[in-house]
PDB file of C-alpha atoms and ligand atoms in Angstrom:
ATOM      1  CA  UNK V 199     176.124-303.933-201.147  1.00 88.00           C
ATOM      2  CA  UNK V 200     173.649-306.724-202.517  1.00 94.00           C
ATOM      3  CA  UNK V 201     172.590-307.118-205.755  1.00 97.00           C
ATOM      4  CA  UNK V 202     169.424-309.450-207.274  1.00 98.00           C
ATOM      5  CA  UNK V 203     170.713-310.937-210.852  1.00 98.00           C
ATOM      6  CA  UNK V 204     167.420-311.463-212.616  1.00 98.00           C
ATOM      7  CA  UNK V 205     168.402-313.524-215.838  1.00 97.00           C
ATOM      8  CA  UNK V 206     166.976-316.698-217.426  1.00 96.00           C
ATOM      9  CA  UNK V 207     170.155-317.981-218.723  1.00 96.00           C
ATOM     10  CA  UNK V 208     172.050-319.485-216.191  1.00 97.00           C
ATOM     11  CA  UNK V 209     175.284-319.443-217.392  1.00 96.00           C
ATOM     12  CA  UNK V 210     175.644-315.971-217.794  1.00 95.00           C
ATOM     13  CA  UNK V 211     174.152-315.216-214.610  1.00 97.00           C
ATOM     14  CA  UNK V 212     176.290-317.573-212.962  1.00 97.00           C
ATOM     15  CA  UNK V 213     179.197-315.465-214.969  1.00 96.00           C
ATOM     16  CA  UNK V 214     177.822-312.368-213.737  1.00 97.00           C
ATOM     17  CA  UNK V 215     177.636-313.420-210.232  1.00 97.00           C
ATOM     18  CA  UNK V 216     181.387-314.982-209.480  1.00 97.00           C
ATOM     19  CA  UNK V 217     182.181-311.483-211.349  1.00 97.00           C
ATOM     20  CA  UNK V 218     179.777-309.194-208.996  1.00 97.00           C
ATOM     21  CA  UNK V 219     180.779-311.362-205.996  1.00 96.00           C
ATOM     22  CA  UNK V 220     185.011-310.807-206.748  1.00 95.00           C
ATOM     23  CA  UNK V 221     184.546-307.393-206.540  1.00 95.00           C
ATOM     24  CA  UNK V 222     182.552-308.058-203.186  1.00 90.00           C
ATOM     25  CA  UNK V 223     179.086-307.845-203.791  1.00 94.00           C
ATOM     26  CA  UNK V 224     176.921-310.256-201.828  1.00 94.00           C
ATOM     27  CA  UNK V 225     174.463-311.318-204.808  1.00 97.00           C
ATOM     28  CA  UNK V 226     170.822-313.778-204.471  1.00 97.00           C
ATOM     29  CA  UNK V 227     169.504-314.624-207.989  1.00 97.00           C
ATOM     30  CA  UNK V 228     166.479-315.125-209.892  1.00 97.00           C
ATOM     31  CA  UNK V 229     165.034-316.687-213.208  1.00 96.00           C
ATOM     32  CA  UNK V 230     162.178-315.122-213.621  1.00 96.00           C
ATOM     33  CA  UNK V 231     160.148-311.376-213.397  1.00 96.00           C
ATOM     34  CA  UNK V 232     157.740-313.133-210.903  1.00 95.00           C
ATOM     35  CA  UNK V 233     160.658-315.003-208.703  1.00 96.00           C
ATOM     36  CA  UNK V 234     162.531-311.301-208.975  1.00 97.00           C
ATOM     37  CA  UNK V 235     159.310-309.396-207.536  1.00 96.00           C
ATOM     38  CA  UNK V 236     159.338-311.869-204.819  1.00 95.00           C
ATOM     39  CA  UNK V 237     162.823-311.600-203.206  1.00 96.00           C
ATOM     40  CA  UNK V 238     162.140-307.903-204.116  1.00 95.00           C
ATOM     41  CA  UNK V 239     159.385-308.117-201.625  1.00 92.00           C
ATOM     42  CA  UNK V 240     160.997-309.728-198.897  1.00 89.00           C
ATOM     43  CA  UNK V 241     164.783-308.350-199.223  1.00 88.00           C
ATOM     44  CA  UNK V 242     166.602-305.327-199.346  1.00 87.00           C
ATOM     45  CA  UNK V 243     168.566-304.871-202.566  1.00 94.00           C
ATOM     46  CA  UNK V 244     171.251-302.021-203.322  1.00 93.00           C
ATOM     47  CA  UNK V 245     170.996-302.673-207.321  1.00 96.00           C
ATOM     48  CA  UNK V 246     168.401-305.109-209.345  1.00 97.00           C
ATOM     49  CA  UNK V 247     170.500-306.215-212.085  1.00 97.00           C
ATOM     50  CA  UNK V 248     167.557-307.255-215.119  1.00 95.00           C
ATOM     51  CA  UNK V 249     167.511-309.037-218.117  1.00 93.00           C
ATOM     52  CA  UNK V 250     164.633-307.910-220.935  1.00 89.00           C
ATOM     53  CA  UNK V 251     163.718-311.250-221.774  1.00 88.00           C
ATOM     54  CA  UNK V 252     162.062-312.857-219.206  1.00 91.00           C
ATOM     55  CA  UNK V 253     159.539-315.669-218.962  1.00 89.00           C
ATOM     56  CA  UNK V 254     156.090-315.025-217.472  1.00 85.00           C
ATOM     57  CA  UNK V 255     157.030-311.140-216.400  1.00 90.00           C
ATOM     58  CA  UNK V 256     159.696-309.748-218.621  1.00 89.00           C
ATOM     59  CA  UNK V 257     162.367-307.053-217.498  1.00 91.00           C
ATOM     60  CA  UNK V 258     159.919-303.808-218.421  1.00 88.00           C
ATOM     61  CA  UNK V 259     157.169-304.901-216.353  1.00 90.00           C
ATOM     62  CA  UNK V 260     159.283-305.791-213.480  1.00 94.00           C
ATOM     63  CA  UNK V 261     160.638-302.390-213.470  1.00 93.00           C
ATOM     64  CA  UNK V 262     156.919-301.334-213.865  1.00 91.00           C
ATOM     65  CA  UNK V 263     155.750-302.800-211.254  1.00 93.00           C
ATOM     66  CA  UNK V 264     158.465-301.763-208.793  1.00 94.00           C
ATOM     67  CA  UNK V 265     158.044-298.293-209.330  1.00 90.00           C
ATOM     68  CA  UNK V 266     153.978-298.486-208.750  1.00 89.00           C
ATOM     69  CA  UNK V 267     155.148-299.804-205.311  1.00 89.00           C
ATOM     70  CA  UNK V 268     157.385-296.824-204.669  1.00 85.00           C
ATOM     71  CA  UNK V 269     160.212-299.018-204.673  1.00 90.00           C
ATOM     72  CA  UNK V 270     163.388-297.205-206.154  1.00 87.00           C
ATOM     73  CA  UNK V 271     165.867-299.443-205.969  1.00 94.00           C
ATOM     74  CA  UNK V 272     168.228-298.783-208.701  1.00 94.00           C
ATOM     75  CA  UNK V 273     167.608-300.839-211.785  1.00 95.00           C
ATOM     76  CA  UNK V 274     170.140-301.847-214.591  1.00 94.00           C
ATOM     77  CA  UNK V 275     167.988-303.525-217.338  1.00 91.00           C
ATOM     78  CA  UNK V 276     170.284-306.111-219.763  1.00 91.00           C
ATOM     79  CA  UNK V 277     168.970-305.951-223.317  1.00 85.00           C
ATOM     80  CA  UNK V 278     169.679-308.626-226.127  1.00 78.00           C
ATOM     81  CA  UNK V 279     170.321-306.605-228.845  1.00 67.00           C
ATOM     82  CA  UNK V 280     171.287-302.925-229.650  1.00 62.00           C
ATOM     83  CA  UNK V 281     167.939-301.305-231.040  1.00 56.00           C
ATOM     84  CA  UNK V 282     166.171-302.904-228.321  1.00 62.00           C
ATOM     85  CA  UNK V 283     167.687-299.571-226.479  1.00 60.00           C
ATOM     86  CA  UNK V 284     165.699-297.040-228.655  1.00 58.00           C
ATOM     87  CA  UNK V 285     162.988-298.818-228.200  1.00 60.00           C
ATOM     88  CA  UNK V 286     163.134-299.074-224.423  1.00 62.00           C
ATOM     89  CA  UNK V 287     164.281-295.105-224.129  1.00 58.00           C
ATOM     90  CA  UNK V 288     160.482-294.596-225.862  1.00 47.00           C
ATOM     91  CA  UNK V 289     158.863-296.900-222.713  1.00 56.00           C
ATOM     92  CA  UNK V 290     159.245-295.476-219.278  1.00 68.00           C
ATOM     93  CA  UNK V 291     159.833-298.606-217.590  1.00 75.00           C
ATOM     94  CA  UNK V 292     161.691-297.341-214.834  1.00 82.00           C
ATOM     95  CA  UNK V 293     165.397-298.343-215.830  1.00 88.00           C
ATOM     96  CA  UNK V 294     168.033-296.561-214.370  1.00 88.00           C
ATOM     97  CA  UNK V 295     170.636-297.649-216.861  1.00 88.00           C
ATOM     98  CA  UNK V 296     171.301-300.289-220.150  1.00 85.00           C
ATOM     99  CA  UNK V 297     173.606-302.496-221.072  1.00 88.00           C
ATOM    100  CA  UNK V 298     173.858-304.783-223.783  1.00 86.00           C
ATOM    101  CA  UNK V 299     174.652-308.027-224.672  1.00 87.00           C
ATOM    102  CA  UNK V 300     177.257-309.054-224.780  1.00 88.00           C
ATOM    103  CA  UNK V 301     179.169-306.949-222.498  1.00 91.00           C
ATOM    104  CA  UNK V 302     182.535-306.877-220.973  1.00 93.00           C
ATOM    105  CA  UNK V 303     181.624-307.793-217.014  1.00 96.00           C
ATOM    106  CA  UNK V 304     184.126-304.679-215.940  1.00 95.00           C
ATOM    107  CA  UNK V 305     181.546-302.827-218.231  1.00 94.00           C
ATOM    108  CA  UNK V 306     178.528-304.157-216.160  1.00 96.00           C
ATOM    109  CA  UNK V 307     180.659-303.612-212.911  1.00 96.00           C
ATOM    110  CA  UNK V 308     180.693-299.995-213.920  1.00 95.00           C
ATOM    111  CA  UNK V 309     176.778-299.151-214.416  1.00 94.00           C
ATOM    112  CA  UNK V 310     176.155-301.239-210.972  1.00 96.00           C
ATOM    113  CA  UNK V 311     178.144-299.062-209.316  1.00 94.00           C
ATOM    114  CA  UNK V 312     177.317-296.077-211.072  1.00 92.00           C
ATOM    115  CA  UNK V 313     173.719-296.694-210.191  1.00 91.00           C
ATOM    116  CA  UNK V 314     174.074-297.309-206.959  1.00 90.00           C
ATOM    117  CA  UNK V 315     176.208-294.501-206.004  1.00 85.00           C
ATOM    118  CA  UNK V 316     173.897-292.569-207.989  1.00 84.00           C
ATOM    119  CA  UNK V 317     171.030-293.019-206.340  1.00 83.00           C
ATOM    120  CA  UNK V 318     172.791-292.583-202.762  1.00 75.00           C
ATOM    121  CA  UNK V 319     173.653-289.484-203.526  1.00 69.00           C
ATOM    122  CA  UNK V 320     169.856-288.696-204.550  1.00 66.00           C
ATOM    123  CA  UNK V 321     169.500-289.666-200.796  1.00 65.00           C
ATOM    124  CA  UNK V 322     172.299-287.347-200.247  1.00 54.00           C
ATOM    125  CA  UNK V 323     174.328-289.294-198.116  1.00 58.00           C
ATOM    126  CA  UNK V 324     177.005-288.317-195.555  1.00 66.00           C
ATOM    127  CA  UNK V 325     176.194-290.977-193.108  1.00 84.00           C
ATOM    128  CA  UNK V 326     177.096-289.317-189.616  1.00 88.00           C
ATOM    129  CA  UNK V 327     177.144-290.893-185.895  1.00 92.00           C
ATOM    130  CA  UNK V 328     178.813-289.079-183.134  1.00 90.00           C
ATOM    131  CA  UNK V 329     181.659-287.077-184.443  1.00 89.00           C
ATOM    132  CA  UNK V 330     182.309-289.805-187.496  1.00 93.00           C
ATOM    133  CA  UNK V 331     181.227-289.437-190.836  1.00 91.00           C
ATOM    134  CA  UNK V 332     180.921-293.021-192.431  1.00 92.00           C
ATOM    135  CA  UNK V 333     181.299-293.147-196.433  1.00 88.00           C
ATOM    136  CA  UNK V 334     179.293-296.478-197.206  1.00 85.00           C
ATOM    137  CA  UNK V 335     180.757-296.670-200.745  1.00 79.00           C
ATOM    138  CA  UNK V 336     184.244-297.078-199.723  1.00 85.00           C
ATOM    139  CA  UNK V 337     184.020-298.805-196.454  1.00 91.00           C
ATOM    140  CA  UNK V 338     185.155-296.107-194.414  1.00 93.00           C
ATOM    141  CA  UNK V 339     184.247-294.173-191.711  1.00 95.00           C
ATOM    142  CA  UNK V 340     185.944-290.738-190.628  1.00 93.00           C
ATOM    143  CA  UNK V 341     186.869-289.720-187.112  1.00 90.00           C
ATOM    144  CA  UNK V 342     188.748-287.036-186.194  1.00 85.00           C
ATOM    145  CA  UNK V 343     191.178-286.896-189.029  1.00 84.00           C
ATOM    146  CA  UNK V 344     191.834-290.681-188.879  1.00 92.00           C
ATOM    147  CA  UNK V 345     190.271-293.333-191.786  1.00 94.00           C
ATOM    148  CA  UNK V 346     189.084-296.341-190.612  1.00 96.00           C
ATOM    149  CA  UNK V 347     188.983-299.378-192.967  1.00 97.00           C
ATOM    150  CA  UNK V 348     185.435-301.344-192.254  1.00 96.00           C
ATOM    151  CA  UNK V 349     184.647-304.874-194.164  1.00 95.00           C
ATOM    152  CA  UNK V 350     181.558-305.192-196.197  1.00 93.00           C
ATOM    153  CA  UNK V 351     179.718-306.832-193.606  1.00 94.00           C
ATOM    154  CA  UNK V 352     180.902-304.456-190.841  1.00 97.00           C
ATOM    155  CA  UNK V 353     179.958-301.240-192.924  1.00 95.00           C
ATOM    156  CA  UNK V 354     176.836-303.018-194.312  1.00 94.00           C
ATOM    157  CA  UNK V 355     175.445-303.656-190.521  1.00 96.00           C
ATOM    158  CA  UNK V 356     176.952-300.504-189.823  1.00 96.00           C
ATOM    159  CA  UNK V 357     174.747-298.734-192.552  1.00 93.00           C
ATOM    160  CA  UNK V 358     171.613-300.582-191.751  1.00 92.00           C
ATOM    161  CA  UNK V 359     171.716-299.812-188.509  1.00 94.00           C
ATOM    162  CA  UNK V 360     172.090-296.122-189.321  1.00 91.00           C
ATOM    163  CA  UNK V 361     169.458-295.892-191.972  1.00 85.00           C
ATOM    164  CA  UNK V 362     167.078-297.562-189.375  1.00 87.00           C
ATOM    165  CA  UNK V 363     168.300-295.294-186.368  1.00 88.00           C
ATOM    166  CA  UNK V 364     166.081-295.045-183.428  1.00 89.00           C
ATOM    167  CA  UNK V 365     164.390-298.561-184.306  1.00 91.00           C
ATOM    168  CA  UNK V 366     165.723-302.083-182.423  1.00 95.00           C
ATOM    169  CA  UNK V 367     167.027-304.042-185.403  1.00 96.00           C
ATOM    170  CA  UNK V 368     167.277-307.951-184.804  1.00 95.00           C
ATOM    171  CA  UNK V 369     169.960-309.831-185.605  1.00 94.00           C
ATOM    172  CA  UNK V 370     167.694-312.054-188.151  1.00 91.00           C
ATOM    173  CA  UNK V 371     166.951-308.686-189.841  1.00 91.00           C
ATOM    174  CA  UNK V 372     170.526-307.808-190.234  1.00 94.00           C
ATOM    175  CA  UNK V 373     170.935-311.222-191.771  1.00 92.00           C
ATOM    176  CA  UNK V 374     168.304-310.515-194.355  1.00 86.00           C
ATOM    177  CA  UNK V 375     169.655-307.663-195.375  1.00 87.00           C
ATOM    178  CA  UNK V 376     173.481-307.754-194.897  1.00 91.00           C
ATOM    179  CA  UNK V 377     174.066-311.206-196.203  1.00 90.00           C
ATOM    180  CA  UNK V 378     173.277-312.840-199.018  1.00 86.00           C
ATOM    181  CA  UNK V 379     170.293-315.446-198.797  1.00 80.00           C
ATOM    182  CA  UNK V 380     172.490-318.337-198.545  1.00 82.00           C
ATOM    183  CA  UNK V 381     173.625-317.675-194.820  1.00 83.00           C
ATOM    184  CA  UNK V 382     173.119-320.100-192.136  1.00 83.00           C
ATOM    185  CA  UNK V 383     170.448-318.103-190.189  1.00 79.00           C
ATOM    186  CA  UNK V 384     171.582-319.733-187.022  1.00 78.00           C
ATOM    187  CA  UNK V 385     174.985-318.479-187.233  1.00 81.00           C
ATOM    188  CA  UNK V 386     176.262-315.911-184.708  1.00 90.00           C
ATOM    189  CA  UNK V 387     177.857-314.319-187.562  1.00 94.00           C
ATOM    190  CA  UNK V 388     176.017-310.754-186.613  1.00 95.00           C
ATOM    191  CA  UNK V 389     177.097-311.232-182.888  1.00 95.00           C
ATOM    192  CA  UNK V 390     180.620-311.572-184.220  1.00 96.00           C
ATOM    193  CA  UNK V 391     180.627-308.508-186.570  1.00 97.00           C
ATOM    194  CA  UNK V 392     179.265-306.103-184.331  1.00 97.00           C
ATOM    195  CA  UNK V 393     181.938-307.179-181.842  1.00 97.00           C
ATOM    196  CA  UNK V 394     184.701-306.206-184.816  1.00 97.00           C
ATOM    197  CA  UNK V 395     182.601-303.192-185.508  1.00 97.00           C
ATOM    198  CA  UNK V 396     182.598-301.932-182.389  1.00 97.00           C
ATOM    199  CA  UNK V 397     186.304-302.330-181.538  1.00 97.00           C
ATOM    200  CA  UNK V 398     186.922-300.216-184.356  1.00 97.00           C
ATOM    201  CA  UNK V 399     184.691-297.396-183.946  1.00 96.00           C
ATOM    202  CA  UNK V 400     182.731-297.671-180.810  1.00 96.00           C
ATOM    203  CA  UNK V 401     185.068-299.421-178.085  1.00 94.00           C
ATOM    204  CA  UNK V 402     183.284-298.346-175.275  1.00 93.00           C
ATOM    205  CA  UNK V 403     179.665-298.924-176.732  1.00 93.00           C
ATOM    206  CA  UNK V 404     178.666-295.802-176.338  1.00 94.00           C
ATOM    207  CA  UNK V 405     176.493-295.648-180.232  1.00 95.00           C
ATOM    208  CA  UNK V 406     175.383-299.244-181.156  1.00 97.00           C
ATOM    209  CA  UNK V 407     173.856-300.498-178.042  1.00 96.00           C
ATOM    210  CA  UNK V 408     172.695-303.902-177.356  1.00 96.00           C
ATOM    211  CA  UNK V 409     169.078-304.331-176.470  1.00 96.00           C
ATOM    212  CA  UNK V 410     168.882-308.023-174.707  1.00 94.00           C
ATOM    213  CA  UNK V 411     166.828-310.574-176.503  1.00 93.00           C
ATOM    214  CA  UNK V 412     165.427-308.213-179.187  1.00 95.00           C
ATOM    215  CA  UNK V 413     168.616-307.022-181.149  1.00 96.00           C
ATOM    216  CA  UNK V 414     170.572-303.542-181.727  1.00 97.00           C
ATOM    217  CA  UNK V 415     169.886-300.187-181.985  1.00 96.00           C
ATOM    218  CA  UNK V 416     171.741-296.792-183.025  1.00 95.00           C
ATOM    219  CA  UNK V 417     169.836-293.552-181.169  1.00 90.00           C
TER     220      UNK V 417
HETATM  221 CA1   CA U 650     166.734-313.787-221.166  1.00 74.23          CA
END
């Protein structure tokens, strides 16, 4: 799961980031509204975490503008003080959830997750392949009575492959959107997950194939 921290301060989004990334989040940050709507553009995020106050674009127009693109990734806007919520309840900005500051990080830990499972259910998840059912949330995936334990990584290729079934992914793509934005793009860090992946639940490569030169692809 990946997270964009959009917050000017950056101590507390430096707090808010070890926290997010203990409890293994991959997390890219962002000081600004504009930087946020960038990365926005060119990454895949599972929860925009969004401070109010903003320079240049604050929090509420962010979360404007995302939803005039269609984009409905879930958002968590930070406020700075209390009766900034009334106020925001009256705009429709697009927020999914509030918190304020200052907040206990298990707190924020909470609405992230709460968000984000959420809105999977709005997509009304049961991920299936073959006769497994894969549960995204907890990292596992189901076959024939027996759990099996995925990492982060492994479930998040996993899940993008799935969500993108029938299309050849590349392994830059899976970077993008798997790892945070501070992986070495050169690594063979994809080539070495899906080998893990598939030992555990697809030994004889029968569901993620291999297409040579271009990348991977669940049919
Ligand atoms: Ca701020």
């Amino acid at each position: 799961m990946k997270v964009l921290i959009v917050e000017d301060e950056p101590t507390l989004r430096k707090l808010e980031k070890r926290y997010l990334e203990r409890n293994k989040f991959q997390v890219d940050e962002a000081s600004t509204g504009k930087e946020a709507l960038g990365m926005i553009e060119i990454s895949h995020y599972d929860c925009i975490l969004l401070d109010l106050n903003l320079p240049e674009k604050d929090g509420i127009q962010v979360a404007k503008e995302l939803r005039e693109r269609q984009n409905d990734v879930p958002i968590v806007m930070v406020t700075a003080r209390s009766q900034m919520y009334d106020k925001l309840k009256g705009f429709d900005s697009g927020a999914d959830d509030y918190i304020t500051k200052p907040f206990d990080m298990k707190e924020l830990l909470a609405r992230v997750k709460a968000v984000i499972k959420r809105s999977s259910i709005e997509k009304n998840d049961i991920l299936k392949l073959a006769n497994m059912r894969i549960y995204p949330e907890r990292n596992i995936v189901e076959k024939d009575d027996e759990e099996i334990s995925l990492s982060n990584k492994e479930m998040g290729v996993l899940e993008y492959l799935l969500r993108n079934r029938g299309v050849i992914v590349s392994a830059e793509e899976l970077l993008e959107h798997v790892w945070d934005s501070n992986v070495d793009m050169f690594s063979d860090t994809v080539k070495t997950h899906i080998k893990t992946l598939r030992k555990k639940i697809d030994p004889r490569k029968k569901n993620i194939k291999t297409v040579r030169g271009k990348g991977y692809i669940i049919k």
